[in-house]
PDB file of C-alpha atoms and ligand atoms in Angstrom:
ATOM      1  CA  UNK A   1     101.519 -10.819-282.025  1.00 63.00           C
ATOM      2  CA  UNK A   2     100.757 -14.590-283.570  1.00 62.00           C
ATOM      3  CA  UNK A   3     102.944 -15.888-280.956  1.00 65.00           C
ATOM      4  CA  UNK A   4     101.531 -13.629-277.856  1.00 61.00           C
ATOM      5  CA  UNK A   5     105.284 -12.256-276.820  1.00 66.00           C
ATOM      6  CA  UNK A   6     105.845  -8.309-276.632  1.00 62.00           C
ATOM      7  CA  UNK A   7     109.637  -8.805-276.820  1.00 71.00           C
ATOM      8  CA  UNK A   8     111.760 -11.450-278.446  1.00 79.00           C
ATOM      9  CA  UNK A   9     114.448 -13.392-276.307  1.00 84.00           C
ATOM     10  CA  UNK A  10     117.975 -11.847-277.219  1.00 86.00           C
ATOM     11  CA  UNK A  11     117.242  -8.451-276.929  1.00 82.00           C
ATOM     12  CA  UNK A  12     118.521  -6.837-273.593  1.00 82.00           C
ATOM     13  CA  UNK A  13     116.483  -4.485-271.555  1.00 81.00           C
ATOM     14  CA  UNK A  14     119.322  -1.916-272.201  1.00 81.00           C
ATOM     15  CA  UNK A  15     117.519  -1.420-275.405  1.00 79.00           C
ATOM     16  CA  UNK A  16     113.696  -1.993-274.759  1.00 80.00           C
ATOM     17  CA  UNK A  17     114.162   0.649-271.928  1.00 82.00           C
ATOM     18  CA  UNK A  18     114.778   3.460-274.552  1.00 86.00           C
ATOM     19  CA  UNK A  19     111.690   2.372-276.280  1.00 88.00           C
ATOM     20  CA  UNK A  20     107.987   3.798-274.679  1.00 91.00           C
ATOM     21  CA  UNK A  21     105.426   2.297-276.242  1.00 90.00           C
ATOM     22  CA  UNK A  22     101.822   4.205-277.208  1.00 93.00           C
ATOM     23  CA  UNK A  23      98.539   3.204-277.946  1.00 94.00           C
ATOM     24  CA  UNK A  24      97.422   2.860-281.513  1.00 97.00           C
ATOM     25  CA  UNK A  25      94.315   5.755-282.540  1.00 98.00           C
ATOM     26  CA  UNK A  26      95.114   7.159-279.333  1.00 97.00           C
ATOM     27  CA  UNK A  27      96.440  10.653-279.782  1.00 98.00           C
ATOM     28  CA  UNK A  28      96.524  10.959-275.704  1.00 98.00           C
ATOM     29  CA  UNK A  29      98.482   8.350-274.721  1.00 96.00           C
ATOM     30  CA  UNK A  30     101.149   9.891-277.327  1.00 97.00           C
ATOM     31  CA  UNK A  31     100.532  13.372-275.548  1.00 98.00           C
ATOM     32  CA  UNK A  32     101.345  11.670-272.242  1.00 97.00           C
ATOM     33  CA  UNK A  33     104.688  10.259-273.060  1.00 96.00           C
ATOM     34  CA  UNK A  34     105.539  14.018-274.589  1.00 98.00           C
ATOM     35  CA  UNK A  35     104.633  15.519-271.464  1.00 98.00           C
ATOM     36  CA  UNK A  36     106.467  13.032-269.592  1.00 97.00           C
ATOM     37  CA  UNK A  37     109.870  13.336-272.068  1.00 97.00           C
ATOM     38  CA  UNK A  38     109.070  16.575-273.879  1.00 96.00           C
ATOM     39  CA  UNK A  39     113.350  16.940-274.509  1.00 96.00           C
ATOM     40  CA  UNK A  40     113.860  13.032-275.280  1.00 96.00           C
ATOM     41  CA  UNK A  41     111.869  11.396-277.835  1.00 97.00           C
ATOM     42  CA  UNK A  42     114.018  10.726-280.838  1.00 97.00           C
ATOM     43  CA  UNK A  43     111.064  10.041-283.274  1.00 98.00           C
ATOM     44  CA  UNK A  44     107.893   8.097-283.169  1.00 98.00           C
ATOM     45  CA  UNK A  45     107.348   5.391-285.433  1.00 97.00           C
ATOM     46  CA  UNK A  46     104.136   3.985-286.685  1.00 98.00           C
ATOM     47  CA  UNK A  47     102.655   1.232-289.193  1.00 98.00           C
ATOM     48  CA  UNK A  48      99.876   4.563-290.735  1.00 98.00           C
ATOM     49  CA  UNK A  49      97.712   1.510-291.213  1.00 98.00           C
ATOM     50  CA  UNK A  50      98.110  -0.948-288.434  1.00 97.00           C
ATOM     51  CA  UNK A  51      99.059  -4.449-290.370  1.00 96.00           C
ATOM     52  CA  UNK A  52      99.723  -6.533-288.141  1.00 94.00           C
ATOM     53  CA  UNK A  53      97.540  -6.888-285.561  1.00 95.00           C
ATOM     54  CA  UNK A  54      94.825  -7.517-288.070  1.00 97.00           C
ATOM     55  CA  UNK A  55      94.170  -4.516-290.477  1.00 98.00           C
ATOM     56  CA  UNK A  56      93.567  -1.479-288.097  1.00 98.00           C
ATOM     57  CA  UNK A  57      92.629   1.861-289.684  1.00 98.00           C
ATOM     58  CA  UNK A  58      94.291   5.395-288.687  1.00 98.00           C
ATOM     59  CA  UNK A  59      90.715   7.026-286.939  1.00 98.00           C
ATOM     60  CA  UNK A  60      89.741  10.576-288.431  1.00 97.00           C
ATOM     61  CA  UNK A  61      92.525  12.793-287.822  1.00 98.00           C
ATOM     62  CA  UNK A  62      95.174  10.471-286.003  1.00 98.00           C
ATOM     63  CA  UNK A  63      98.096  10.662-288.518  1.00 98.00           C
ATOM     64  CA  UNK A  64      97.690  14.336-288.435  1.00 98.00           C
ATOM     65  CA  UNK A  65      97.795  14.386-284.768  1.00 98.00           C
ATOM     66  CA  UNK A  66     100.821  12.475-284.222  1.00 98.00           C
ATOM     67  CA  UNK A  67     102.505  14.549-287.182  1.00 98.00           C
ATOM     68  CA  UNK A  68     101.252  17.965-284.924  1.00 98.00           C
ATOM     69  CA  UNK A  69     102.736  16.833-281.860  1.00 98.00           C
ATOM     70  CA  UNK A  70     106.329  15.432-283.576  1.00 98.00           C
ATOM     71  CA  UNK A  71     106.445  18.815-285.616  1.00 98.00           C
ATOM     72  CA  UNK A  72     105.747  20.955-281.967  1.00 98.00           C
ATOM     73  CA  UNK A  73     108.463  18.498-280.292  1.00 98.00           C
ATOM     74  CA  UNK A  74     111.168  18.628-283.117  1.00 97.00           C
ATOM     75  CA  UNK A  75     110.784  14.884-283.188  1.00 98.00           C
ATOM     76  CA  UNK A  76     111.058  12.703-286.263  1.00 98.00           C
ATOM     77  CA  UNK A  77     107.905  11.087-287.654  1.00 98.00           C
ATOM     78  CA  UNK A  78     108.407   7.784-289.061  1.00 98.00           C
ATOM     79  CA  UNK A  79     105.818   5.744-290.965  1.00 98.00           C
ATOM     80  CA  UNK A  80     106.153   2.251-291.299  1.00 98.00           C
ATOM     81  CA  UNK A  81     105.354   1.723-294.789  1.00 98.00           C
ATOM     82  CA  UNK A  82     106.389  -2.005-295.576  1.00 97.00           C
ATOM     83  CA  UNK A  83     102.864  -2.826-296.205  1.00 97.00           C
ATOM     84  CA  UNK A  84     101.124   0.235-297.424  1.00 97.00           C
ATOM     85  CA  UNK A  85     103.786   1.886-299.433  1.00 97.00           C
ATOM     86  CA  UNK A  86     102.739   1.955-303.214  1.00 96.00           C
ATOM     87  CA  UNK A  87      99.737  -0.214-302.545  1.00 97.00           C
ATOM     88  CA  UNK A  88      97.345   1.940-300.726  1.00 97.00           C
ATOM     89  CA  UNK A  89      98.567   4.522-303.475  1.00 97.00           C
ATOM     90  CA  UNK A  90     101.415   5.214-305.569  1.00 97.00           C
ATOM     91  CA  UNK A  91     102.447   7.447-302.391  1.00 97.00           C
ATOM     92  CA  UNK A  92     101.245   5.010-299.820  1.00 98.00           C
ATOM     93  CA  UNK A  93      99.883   5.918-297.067  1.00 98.00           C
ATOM     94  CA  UNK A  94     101.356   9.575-296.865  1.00 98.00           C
ATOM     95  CA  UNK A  95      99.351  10.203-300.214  1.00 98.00           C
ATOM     96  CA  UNK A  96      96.272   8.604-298.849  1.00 98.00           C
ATOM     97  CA  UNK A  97      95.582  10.198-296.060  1.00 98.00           C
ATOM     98  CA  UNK A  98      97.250  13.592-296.774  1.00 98.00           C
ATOM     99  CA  UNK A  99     100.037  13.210-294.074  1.00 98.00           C
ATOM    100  CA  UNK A 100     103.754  13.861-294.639  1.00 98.00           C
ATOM    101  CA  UNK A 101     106.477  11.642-292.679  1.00 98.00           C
ATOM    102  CA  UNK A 102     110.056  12.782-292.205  1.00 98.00           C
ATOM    103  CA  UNK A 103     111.348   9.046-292.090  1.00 98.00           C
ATOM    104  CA  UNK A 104     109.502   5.985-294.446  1.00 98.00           C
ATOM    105  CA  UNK A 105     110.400   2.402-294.254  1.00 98.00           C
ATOM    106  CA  UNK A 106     109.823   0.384-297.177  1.00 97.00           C
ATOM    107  CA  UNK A 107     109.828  -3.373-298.019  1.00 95.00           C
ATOM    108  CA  UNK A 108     107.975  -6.059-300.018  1.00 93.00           C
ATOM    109  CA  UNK A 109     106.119  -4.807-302.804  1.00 92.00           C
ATOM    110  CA  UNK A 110     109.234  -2.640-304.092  1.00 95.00           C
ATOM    111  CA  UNK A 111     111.047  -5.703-304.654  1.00 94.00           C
ATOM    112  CA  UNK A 112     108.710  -7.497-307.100  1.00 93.00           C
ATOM    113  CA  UNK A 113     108.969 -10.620-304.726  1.00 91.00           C
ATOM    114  CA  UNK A 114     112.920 -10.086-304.470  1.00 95.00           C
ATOM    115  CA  UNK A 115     114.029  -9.661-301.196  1.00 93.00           C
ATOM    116  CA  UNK A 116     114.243  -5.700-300.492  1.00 94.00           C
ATOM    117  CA  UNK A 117     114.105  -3.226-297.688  1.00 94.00           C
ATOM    118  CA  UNK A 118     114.558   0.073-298.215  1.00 95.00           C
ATOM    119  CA  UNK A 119     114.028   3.780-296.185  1.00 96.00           C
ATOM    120  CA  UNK A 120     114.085   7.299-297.292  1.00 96.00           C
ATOM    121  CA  UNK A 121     112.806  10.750-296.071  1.00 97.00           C
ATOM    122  CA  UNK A 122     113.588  14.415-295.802  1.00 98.00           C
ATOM    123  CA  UNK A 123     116.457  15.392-297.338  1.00 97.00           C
ATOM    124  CA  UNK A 124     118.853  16.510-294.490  1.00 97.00           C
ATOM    125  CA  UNK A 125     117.778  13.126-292.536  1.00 97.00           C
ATOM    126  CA  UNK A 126     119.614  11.638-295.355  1.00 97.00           C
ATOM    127  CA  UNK A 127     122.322  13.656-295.653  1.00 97.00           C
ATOM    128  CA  UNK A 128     123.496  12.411-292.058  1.00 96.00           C
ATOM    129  CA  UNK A 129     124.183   8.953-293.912  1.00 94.00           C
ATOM    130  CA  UNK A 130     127.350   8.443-295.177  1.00 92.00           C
ATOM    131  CA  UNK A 131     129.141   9.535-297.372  1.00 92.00           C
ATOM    132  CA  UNK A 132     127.639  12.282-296.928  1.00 95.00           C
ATOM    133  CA  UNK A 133     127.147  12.211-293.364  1.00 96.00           C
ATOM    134  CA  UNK A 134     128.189  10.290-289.971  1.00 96.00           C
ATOM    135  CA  UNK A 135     125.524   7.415-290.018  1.00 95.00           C
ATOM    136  CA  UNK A 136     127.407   4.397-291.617  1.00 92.00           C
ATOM    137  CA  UNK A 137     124.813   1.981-293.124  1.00 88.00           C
ATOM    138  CA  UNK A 138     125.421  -0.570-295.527  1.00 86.00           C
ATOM    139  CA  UNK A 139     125.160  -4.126-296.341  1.00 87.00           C
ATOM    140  CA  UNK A 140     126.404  -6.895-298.389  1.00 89.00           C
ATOM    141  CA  UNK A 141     123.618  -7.380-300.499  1.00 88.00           C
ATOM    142  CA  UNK A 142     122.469  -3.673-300.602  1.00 89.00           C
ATOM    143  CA  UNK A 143     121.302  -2.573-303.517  1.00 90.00           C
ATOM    144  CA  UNK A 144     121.728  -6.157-305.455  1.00 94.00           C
ATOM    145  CA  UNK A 145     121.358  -5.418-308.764  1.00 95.00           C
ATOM    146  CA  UNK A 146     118.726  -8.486-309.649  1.00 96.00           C
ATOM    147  CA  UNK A 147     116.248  -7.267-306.296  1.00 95.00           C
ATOM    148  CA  UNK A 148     116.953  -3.608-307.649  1.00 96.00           C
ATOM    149  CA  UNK A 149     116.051  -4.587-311.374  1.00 97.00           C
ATOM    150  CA  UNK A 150     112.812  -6.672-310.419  1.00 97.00           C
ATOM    151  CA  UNK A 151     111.925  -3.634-307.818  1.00 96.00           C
ATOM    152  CA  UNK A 152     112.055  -0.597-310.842  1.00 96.00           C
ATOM    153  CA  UNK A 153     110.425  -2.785-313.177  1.00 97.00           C
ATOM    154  CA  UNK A 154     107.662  -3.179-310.779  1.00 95.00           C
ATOM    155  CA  UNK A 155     107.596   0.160-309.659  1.00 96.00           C
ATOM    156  CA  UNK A 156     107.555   1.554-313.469  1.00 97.00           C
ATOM    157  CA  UNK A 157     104.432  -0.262-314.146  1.00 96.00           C
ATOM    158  CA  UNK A 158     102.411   1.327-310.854  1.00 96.00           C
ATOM    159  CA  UNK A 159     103.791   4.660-311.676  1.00 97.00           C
ATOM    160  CA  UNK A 160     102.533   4.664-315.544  1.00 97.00           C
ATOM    161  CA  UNK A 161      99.389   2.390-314.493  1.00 96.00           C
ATOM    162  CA  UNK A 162      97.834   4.700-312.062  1.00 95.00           C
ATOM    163  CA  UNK A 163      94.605   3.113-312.544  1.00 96.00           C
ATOM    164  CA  UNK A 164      95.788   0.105-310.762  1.00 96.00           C
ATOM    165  CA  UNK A 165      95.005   1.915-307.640  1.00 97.00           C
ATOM    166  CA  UNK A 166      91.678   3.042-308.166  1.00 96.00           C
ATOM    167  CA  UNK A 167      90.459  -0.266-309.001  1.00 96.00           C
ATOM    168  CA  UNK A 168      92.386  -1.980-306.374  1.00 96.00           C
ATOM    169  CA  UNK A 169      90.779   0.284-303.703  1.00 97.00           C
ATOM    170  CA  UNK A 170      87.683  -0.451-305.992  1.00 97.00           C
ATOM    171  CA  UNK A 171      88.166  -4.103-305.286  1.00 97.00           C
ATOM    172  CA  UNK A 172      88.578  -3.969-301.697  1.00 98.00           C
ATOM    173  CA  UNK A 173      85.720  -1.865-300.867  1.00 97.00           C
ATOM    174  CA  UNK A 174      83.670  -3.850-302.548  1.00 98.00           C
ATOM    175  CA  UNK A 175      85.225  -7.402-301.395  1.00 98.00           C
ATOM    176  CA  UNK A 176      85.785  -6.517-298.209  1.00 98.00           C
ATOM    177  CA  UNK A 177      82.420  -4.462-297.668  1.00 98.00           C
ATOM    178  CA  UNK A 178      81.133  -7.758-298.655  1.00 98.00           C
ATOM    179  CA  UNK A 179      81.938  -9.231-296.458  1.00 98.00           C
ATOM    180  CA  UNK A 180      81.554  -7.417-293.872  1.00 98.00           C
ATOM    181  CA  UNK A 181      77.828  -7.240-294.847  1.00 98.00           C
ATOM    182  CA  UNK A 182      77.908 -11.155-294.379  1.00 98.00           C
ATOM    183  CA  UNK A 183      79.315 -11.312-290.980  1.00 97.00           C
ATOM    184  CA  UNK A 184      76.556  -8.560-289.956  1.00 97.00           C
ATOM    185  CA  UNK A 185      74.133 -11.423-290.942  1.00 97.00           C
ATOM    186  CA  UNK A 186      75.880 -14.004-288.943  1.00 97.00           C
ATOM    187  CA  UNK A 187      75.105 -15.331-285.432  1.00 97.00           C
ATOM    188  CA  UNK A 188      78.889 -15.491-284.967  1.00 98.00           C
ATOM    189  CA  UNK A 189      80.759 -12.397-283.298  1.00 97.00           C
ATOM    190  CA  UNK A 190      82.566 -10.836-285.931  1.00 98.00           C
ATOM    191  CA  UNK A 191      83.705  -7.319-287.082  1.00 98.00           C
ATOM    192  CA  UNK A 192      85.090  -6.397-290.416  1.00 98.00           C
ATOM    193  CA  UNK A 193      88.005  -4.044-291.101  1.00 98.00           C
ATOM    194  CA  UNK A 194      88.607  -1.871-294.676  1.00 98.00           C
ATOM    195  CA  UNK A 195      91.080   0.045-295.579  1.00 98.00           C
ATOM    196  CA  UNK A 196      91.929   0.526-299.570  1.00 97.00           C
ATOM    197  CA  UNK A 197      92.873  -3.514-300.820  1.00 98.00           C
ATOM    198  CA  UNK A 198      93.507  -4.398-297.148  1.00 98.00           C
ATOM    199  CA  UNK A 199      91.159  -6.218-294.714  1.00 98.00           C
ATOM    200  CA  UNK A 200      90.585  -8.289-292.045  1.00 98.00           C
ATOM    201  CA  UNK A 201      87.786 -10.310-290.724  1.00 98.00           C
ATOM    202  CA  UNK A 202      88.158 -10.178-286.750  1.00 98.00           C
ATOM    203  CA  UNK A 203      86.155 -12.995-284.690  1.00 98.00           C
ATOM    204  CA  UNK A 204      84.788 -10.635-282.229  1.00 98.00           C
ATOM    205  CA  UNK A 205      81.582  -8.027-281.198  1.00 96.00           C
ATOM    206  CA  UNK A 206      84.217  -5.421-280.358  1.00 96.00           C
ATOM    207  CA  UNK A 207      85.152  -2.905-283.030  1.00 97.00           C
ATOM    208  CA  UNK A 208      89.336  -3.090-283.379  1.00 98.00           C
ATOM    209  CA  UNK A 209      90.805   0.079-283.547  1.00 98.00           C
ATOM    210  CA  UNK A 210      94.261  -0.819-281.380  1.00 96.00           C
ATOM    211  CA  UNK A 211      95.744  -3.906-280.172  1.00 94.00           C
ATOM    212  CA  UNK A 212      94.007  -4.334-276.891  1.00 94.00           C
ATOM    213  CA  UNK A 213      90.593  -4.586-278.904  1.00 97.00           C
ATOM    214  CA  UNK A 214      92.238  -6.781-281.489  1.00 97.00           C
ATOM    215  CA  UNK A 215      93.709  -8.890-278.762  1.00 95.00           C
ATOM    216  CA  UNK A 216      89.470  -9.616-278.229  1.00 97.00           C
ATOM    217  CA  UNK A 217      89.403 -11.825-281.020  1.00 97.00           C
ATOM    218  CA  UNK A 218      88.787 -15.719-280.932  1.00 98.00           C
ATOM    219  CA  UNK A 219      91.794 -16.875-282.596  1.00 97.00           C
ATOM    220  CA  UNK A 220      90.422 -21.204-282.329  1.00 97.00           C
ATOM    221  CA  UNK A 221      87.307 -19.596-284.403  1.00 98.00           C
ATOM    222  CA  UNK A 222      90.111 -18.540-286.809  1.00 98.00           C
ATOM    223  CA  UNK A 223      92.207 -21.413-287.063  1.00 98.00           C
ATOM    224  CA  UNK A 224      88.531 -23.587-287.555  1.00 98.00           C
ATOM    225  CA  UNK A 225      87.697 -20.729-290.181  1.00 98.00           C
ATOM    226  CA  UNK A 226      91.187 -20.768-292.100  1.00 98.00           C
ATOM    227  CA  UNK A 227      90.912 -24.419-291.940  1.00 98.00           C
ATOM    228  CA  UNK A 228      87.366 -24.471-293.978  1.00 98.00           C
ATOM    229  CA  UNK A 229      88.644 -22.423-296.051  1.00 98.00           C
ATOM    230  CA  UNK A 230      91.692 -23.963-296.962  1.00 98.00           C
ATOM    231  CA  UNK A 231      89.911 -27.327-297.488  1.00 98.00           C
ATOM    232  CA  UNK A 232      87.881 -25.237-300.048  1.00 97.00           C
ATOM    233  CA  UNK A 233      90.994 -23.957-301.919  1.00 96.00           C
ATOM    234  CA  UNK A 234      91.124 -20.573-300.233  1.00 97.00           C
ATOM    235  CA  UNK A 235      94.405 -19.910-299.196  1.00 96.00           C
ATOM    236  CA  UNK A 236      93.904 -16.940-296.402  1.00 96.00           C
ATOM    237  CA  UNK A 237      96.640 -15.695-294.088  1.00 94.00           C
ATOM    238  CA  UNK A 238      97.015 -18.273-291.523  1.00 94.00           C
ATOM    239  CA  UNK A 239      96.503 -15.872-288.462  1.00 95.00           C
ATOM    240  CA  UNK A 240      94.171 -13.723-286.823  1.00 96.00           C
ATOM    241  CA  UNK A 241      96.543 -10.979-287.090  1.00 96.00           C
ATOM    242  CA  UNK A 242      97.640 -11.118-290.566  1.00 95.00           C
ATOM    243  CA  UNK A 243      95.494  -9.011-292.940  1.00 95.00           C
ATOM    244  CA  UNK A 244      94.022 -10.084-296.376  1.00 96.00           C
ATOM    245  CA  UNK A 245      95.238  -8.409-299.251  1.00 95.00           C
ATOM    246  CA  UNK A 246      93.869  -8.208-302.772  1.00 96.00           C
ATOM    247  CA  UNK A 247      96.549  -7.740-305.721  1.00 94.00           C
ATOM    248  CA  UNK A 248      95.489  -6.782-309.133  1.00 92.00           C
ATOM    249  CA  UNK A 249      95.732 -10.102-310.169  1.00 94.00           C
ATOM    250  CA  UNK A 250      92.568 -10.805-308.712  1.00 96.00           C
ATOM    251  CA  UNK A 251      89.140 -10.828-310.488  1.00 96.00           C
ATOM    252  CA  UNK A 252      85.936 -10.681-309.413  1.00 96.00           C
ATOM    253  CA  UNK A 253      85.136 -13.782-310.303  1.00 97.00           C
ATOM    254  CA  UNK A 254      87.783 -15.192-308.042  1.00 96.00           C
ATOM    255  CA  UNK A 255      86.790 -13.012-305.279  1.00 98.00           C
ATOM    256  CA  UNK A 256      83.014 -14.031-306.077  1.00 98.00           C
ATOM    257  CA  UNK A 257      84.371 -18.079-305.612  1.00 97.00           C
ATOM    258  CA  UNK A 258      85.722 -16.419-302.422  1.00 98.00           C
ATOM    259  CA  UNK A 259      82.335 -15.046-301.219  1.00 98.00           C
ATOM    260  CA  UNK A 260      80.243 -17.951-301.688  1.00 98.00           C
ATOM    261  CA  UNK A 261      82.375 -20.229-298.962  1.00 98.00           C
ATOM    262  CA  UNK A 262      82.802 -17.345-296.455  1.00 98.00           C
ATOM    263  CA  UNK A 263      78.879 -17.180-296.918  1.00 98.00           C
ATOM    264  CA  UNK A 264      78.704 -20.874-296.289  1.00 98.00           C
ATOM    265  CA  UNK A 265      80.954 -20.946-293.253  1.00 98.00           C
ATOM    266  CA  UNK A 266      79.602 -17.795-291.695  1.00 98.00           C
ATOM    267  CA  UNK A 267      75.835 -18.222-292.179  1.00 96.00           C
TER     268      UNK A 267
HETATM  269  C1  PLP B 301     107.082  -7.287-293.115  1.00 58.95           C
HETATM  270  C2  PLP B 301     107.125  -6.045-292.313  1.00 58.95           C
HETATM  271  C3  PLP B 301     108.324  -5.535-291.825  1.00 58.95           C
HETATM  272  C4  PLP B 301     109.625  -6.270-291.975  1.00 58.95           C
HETATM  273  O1  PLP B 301     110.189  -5.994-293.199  1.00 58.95           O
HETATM  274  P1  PLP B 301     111.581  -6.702-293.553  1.00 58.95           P
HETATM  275  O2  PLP B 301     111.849  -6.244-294.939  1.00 58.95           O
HETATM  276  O3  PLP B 301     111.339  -8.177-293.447  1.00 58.95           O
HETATM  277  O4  PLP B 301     112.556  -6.217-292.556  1.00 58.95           O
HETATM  278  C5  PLP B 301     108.324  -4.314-291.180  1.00 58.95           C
HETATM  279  N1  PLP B 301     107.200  -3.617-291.013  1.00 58.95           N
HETATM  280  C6  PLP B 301     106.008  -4.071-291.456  1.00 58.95           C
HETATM  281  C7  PLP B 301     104.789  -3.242-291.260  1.00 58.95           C
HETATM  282  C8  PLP B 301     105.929  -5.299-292.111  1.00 58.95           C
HETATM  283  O5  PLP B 301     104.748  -5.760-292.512  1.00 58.95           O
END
């Protein structure tokens, strides 16, 4: 998305061509591609809270629509969960908004900082991989002992600090909300995204709820915001399409420091 290519040069068409591609909050262009392949859609795979393409909220009832039409189509629901798995909640994003995938993907937080990937889902998905099943997956550094012992340590503490979330979620509402409030002041086009410790501040009038409307955004008013900011010791993501996220590290304080120069570059 940073770099403006759909693909990446290596991959042959012999395996883009399997791959249909959908429109985010758009339960209809989904539909379409069922009606067009009702017999041949493996599984559908989606970030529950778009990440990167700027933080981009599920709308009212599109998780449960996709998981409608995959369960009517005996397809397999996969939520991409590298980002919002045990941050949005200790269940990610399947917790938070009430919907149940068959596949997750999982990554960064559950390694402490130690380089981890991980998936997991219904029980006779993952009975297919060996050695219990056919599916042969395995790597050299799978399951390294250090990246698994930094991961459960991390994961111990969410799981018996389940307060962590609340006032995480606390934190970005009110951080994020914010400044959302400040860019409704401001002469400069700008729309603010929320959801739990995730946000984004999108230089445009259009509200973002998919990529096309993200794609609106005037990434040079970025770069020249990042840039202030960074000359004022605020590290933010360095892209449009990179979300902000708070960690419980953060305190309000910190995040009031933050305020006061997005106030000053804004209004
Ligand atoms: C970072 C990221 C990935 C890639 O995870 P790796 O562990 O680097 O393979 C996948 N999906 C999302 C949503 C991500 O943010």
């Amino acid at each position: 998305m940073t770099a403006g290519i759909p693909g990446s040069a290596g991959v042959p068409e012999g395996c883009t061509q399997d791959t249909l591609s959908a429109i985010y909050n758009d339960t209809e262009s989904v539909q379409k591609l069922f009606d067009t392949f009702p017999d041949e859609i493996a599984a559908v795979i989606v970030e529950p809270v778009g990440a990167n393409m700027g933080v981009v909220p599920p709308q009212q009832g599109f998780l449960q629509d996709l998981r409608a039409i995959c369960t009517k189509y005996g397809t397999v629901l996969i939520f991409d969960e590298v980002i919002t798995g045990f941050r949005l909640a200790f269940g990610g994003a399947q917790e938070y908004f009430g919907v149940d995938a068959d596949l997750i993907t999982y990554g960064k937080i559950i390694g402490a900082g130690m380089p981890v990937g991980a998936y997991g889902g219904k029980k006779e998905i993952m009975e297919q991989v060996s050695p219990l099943g056919p599916v042969y997956q395995a790597g050299t550094l799978s399951g390294n002992p250090i990246a698994m012992a930094a991961g459960l340590a991390q994961l111990s503490i969410l799981k018996n600090h389940p307060k962590i979330y609340r006032s995480l979620n606390e934190m970005g509402s009110w951080f994020f909300g914010e400044i959302k409030k400040i860019a409704e002041e401001s002469q400069i086009p700008a729309t603010v995204n929320i959801c739990g410790s995730l946000g984004s501040l999108f230089f445009t009038n259009e509200t973002v709820r998919n990529y096309e409307t993200a794609k609106t955004s005037d990434t040079a008013k970025y770069a020249d915001y990042f840039r202030y900011m960074i000359n004022h010791g605020i590290y933010l993501a360095p892209a449009q399409f990179e979300a902000m996220f708070l960690s419980a590290a953060h305190t309000r304080k910190e995040l009031e420091d933050v305020l006061e120069f997005v106030r000053d570059y804004m209004l």
